[in-house]
Coordinates of C-alpha atoms in Angstrom, one line a residue:
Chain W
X1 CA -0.6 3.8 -1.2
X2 CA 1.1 2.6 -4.3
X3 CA 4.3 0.7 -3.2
X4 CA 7.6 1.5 -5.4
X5 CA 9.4 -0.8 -8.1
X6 CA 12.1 -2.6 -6.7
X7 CA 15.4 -1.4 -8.8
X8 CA 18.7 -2.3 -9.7
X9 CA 21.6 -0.7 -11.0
X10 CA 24.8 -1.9 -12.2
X11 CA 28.3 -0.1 -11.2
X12 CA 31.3 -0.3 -13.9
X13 CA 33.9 0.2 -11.6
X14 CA 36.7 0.1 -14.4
X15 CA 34.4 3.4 -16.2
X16 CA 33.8 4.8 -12.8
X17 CA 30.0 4.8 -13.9
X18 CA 26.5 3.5 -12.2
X19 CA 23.7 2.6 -14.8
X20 CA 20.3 3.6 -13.5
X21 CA 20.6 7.0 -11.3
X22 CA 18.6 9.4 -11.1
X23 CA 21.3 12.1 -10.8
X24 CA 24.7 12.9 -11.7
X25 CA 27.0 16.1 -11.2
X26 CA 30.5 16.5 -12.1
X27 CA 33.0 18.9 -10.4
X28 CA 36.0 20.5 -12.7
X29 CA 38.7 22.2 -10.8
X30 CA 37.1 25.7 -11.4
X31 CA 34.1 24.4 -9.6
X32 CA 36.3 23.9 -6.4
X33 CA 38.5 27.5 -6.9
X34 CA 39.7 28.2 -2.9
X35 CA 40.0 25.0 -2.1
X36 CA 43.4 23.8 -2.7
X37 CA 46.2 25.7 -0.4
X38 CA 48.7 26.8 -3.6
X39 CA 46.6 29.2 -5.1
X40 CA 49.4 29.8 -7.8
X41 CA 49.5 26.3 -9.1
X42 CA 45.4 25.8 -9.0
X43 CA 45.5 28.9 -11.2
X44 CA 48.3 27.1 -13.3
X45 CA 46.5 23.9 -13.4
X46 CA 43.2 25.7 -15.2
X47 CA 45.4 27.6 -17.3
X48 CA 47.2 24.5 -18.2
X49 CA 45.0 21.5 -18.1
X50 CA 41.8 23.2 -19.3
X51 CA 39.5 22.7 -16.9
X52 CA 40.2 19.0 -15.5
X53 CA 37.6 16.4 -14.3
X54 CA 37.8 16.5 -10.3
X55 CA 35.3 13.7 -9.7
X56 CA 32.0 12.6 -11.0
X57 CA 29.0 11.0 -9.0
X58 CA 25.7 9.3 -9.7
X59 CA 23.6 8.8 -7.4
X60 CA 20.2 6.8 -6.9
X61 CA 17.2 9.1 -5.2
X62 CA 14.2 7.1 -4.4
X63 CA 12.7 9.9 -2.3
X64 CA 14.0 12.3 0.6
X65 CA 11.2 10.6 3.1
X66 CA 12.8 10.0 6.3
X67 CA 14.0 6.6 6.9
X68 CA 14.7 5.9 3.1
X69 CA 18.1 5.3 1.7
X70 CA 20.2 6.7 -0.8
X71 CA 22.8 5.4 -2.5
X72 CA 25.7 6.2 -5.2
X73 CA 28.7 6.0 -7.2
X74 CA 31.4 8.6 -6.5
X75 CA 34.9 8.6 -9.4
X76 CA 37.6 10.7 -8.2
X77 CA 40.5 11.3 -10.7
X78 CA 43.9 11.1 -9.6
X79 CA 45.6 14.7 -9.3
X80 CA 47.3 17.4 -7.2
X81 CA 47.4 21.0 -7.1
X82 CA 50.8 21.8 -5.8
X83 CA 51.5 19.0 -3.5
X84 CA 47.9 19.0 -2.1
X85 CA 46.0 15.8 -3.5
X86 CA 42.8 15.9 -6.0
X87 CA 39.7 16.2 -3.0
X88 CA 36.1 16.7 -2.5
X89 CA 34.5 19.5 -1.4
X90 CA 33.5 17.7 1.3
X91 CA 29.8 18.5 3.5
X92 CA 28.4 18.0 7.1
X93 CA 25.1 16.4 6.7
X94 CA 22.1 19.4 7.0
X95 CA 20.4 17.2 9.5
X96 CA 23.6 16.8 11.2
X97 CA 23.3 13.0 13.1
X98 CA 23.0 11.3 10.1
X99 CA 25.8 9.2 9.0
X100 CA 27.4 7.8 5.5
X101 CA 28.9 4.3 4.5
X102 CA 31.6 4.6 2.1
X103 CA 32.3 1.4 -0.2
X104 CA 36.1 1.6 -1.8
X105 CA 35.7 -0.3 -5.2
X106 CA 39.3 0.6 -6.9
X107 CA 42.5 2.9 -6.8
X108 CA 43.3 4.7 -3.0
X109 CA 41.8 7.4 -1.0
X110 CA 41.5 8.8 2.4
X111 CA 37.9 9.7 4.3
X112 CA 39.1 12.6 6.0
X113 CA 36.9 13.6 8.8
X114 CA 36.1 16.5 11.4
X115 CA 34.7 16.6 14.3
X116 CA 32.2 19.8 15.0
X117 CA 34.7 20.7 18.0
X118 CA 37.6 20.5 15.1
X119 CA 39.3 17.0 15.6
X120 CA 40.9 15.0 12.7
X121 CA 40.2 11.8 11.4
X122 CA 41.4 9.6 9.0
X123 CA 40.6 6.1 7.3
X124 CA 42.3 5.1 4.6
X125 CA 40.7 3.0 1.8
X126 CA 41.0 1.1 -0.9
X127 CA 38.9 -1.8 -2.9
X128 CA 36.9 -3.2 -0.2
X129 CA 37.1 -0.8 2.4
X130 CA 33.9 0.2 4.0
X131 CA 34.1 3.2 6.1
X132 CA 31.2 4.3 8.4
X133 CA 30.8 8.0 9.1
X134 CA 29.1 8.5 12.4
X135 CA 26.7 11.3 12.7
X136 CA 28.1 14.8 13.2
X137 CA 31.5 13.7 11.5
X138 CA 32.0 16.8 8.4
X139 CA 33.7 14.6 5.4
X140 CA 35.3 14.9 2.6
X141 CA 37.3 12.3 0.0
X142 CA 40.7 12.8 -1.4
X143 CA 42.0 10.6 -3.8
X144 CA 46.1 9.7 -2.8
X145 CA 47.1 7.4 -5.7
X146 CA 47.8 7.2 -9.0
X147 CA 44.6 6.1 -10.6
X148 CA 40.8 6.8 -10.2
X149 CA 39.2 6.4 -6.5
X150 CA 36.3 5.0 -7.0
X151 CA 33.9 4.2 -3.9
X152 CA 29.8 2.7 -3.5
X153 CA 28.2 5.7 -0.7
X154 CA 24.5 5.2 1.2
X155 CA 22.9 7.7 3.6
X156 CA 20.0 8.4 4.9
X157 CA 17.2 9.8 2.0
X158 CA 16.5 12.8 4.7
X159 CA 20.3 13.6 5.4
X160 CA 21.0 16.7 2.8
X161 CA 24.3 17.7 2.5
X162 CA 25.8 21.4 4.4
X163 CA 28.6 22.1 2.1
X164 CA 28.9 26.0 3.9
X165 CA 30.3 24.0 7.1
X166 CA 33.8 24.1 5.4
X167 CA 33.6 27.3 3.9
X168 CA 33.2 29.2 6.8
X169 CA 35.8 27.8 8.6
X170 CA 38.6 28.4 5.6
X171 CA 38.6 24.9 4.9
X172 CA 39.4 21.7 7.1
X173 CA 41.8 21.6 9.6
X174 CA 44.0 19.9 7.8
X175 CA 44.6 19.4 4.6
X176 CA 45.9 16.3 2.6
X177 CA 49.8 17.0 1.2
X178 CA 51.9 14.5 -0.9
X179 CA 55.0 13.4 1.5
X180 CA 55.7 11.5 4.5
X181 CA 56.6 7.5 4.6
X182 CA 52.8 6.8 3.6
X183 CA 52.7 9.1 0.5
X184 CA 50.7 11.5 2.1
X185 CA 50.5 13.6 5.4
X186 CA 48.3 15.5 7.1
X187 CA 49.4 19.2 7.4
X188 CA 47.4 22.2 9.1
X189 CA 45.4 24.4 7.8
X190 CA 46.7 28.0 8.2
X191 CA 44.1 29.6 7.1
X192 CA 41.5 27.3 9.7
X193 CA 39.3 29.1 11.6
X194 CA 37.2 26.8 14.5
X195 CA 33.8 27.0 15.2
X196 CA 32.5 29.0 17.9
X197 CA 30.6 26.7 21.1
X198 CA 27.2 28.5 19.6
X199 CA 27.8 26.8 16.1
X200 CA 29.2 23.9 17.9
X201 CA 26.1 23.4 20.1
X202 CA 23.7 24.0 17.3
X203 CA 25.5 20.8 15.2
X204 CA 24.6 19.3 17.8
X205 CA 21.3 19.8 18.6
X206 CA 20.0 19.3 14.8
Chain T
X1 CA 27.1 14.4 23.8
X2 CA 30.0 12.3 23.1
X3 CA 30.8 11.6 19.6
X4 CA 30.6 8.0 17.9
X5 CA 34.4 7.5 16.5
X6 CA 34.7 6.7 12.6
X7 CA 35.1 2.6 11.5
X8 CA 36.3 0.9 8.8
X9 CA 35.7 -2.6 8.2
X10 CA 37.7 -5.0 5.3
X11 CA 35.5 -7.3 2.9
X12 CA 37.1 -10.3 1.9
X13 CA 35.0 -11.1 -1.3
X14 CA 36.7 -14.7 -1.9
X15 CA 35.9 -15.4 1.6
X16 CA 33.0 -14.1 1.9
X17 CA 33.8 -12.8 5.8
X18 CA 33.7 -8.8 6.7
X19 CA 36.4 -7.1 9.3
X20 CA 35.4 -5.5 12.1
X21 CA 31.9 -6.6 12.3
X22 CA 29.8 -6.3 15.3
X23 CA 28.2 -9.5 15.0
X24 CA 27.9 -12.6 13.4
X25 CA 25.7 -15.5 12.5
X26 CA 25.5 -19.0 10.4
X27 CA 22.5 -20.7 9.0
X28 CA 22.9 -24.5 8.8
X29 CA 20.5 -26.6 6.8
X30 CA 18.6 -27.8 10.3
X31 CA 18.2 -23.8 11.0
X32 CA 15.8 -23.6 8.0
X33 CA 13.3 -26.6 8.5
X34 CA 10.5 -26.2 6.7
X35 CA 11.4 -23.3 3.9
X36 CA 12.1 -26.2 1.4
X37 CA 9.2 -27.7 -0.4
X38 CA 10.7 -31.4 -0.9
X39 CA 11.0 -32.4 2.9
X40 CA 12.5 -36.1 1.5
X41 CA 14.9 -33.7 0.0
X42 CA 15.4 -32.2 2.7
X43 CA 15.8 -34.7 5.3
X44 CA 18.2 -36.7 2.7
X45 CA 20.6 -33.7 2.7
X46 CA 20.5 -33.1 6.5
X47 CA 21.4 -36.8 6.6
X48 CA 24.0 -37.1 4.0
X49 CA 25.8 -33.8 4.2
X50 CA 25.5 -33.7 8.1
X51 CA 24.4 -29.9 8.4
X52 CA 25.7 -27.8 5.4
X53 CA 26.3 -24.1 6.4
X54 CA 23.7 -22.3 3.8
X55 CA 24.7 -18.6 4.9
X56 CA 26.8 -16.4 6.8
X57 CA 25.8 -13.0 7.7
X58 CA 28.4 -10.2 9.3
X59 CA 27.2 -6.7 10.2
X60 CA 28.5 -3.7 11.6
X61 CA 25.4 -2.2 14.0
X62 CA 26.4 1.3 15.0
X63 CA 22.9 1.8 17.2
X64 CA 19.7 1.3 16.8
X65 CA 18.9 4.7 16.7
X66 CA 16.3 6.3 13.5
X67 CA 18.0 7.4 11.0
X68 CA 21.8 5.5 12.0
X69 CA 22.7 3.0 9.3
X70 CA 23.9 -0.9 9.7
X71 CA 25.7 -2.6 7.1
X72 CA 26.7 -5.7 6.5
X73 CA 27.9 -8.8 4.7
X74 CA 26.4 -12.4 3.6
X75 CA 27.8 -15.3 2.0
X76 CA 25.8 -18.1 1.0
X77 CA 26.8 -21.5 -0.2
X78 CA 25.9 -22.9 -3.1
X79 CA 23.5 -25.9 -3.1
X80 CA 19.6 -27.4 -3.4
X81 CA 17.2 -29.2 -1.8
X82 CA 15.8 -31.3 -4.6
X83 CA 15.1 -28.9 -7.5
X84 CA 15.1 -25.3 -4.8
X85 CA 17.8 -23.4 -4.3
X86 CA 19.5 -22.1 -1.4
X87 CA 17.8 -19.4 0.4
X88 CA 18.0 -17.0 3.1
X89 CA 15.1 -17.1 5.6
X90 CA 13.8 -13.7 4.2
X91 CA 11.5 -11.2 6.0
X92 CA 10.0 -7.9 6.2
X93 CA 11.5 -4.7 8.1
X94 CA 9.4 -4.8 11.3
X95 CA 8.9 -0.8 10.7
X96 CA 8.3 -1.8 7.5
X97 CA 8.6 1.1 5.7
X98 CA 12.1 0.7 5.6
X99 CA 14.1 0.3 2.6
X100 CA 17.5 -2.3 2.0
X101 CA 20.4 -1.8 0.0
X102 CA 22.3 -4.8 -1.8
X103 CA 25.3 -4.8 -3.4
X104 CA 26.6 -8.0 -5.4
X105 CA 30.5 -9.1 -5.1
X106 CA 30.6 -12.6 -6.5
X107 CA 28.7 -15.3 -7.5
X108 CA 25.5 -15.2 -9.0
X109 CA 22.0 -15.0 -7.3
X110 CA 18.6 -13.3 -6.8
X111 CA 16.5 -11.0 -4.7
X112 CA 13.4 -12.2 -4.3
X113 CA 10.6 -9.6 -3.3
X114 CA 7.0 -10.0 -2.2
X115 CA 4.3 -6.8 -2.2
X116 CA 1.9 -7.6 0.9
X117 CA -0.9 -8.3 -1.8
X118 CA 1.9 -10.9 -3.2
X119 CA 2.8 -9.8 -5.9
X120 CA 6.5 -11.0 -6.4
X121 CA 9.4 -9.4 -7.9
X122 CA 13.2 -11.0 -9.0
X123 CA 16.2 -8.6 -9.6
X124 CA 19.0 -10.4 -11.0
X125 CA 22.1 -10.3 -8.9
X126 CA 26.0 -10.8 -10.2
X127 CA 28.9 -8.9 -9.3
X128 CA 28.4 -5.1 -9.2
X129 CA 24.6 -5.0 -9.5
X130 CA 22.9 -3.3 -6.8
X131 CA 19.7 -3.9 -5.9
X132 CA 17.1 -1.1 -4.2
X133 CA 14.7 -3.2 -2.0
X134 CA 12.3 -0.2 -1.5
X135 CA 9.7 -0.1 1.9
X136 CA 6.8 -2.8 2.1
X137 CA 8.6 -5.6 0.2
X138 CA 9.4 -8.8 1.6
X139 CA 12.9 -9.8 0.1
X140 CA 14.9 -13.5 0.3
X141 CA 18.5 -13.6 -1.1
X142 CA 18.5 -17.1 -3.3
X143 CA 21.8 -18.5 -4.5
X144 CA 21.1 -19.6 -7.9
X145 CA 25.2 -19.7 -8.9
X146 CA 27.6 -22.5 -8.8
X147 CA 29.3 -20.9 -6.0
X148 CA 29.2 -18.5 -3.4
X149 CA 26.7 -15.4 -3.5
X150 CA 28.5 -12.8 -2.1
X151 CA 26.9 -9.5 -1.1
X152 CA 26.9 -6.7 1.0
X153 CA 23.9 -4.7 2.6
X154 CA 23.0 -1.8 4.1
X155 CA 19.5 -0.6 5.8
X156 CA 18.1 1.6 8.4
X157 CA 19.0 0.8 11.8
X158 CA 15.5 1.4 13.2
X159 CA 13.9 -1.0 10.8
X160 CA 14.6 -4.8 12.5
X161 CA 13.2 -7.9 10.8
X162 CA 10.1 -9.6 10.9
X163 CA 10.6 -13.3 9.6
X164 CA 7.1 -14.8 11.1
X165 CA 5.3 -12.8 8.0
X166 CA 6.4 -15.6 5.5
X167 CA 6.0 -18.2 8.2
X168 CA 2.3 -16.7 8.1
X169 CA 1.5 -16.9 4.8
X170 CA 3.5 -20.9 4.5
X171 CA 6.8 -18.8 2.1
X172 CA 6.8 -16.7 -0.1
X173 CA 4.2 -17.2 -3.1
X174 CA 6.7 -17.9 -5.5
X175 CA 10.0 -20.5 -5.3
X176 CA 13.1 -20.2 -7.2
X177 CA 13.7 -23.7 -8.7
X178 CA 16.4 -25.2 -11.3
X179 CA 15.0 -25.1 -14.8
X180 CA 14.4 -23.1 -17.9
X181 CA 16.4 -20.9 -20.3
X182 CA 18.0 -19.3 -17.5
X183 CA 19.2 -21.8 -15.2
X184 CA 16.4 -21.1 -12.6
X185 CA 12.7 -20.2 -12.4
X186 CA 9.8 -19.2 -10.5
X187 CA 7.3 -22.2 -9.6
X188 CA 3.9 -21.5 -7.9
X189 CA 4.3 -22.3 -3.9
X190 CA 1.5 -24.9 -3.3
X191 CA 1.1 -24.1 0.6
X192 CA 1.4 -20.2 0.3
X193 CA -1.6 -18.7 1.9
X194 CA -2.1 -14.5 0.7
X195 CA -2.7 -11.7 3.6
X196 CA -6.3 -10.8 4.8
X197 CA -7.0 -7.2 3.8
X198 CA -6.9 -6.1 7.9
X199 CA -3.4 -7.7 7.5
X200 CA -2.2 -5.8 4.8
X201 CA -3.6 -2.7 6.4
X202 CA -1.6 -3.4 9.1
X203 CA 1.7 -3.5 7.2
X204 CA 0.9 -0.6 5.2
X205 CA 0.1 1.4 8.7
X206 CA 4.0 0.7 9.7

């Protein structure tokens, strides 16, 4: 068995960019049409703005072979449509107990986090927050300030990512307004539609 | 099941020290008997300097569980024994398939890698530059900078360490002295002793 190169990258957190991947993938707002809660102004925005730069990421993919890592850059622009702020689209991962570490480099973000059962967390970061997403937590990264988010991620290599977990459900729970004495608040999702104890339990069982 | 709640930890690069860690622990100069190859050297420091703190390492250990994910900070001090550079005590995952993650945030250092047949390999480390440690390599973080190496880590939780493999095989087959263009270089270990073949079958096997 041939063993594999050791490798480094170098991340340019000022350009948002990783030398070195083996992947990137950019989302523009029309990628992410029914996310946002104001459909009005995310039809505005596009008409508008073009088709505006959501967030970038590059990512590093050795192999998918279980216990093998990942890792990546992820460069969220700062934005809002309406008064809900610039987000990921946000995943469960497919084999569900796997978690993520998140690596704040620059700017200010929230992880915002759901539980299968449909609770609500959230960790707020900056440069030099690390935030550890346990297994079975569905995530997604919103970017609150005024200047690119730009955050180091690792999972596991076998993880893959379920973005269909928060389509389903019409979104997460809550969603990520501008307001409030922090800048930002969490409001409810109207349109949020829990999971049933079948899709609960089989979460759980992957 | 109950769910794991969501963590965020704090680096403090210019302190080298991580929030919210789950455990700590310090390497002094009399922890690391042995590593050096000037033992006058080496006794002359521990004499003179008392018992210089050579690293710190912080980590966040959510389980132990396959395919869970620690993380983690070191610091190490800058410094020599004679001509050698400070050095961690460096080792192989026990399931040694397992890959490590590190992440520079200040100073200026190496990873030092070793293939089971020895063949050695040196990523460069500064601020920013990550380095993939992929399975089967033995690695050793050497400081190489002025001042404090700073980096953070991440790896499998499954995978542990196995330090006695370089304790087998008298170090690693190369050292990282001062000298040349660069400010540091490799220099043939005298003592190091290579793997049998049933040896390296037996880490490939892992």
């Amino acid at each position: 068995m041939a063993l594999v190169e050791p490798t480094a990258c170098q991340v340019d957190i000022a350009a948002g960019t990783m030398s070195g991947a083996t992947g990137t993938y950019r989302k523009r707002l029309a990628d992410l049409a029914g996310l946002y809660a104001d459909q009005a102004a995310f039809a505005a925005a596009i008409e508008a703005g073009g088709d505006a730069i959501v967030y970038d990421v590059a990512d590093f993919r050795p192999s998918a072979r279980s216990g093998d890592l990942i890792f990546g850059l992820t460069r969220m622009s700062p934005g809002r449509i309406g008064d809900e702020f610039y987000m990921t689209r946000g995943h469960i991962h497919a084999v569900a107990d796997r978690p993520e570490i998140y690596y704040g480099q620059s700017g200010r973000g929230l992880m915002l986090m759901e539980s299968p059962v449909g609770e609500t967390r959230v960790v707020e970061m900056t440069a030099q927050t690390i935030c550890y997403v346990p297994p079975f937590w569905i995530h997604r990264s919103v970017n609150t300030g005024a200047s690119d988010f730009v955050m180091v991620f690792s999972y596991p290599a076998d993880a893959g990512q379920d973005y269909g977990i928060i389509e389903k459900s019409n979104g997460m729970r809550h969603r990520v307004m501008a307001g409030g004495p922090k800048g930002w608040q969490l409001v409810e999702n109207q349109d949020y539609r829990g999971r049933s104890a079948a899709a609960i339990a089989g979460l759980m069982s992957t």
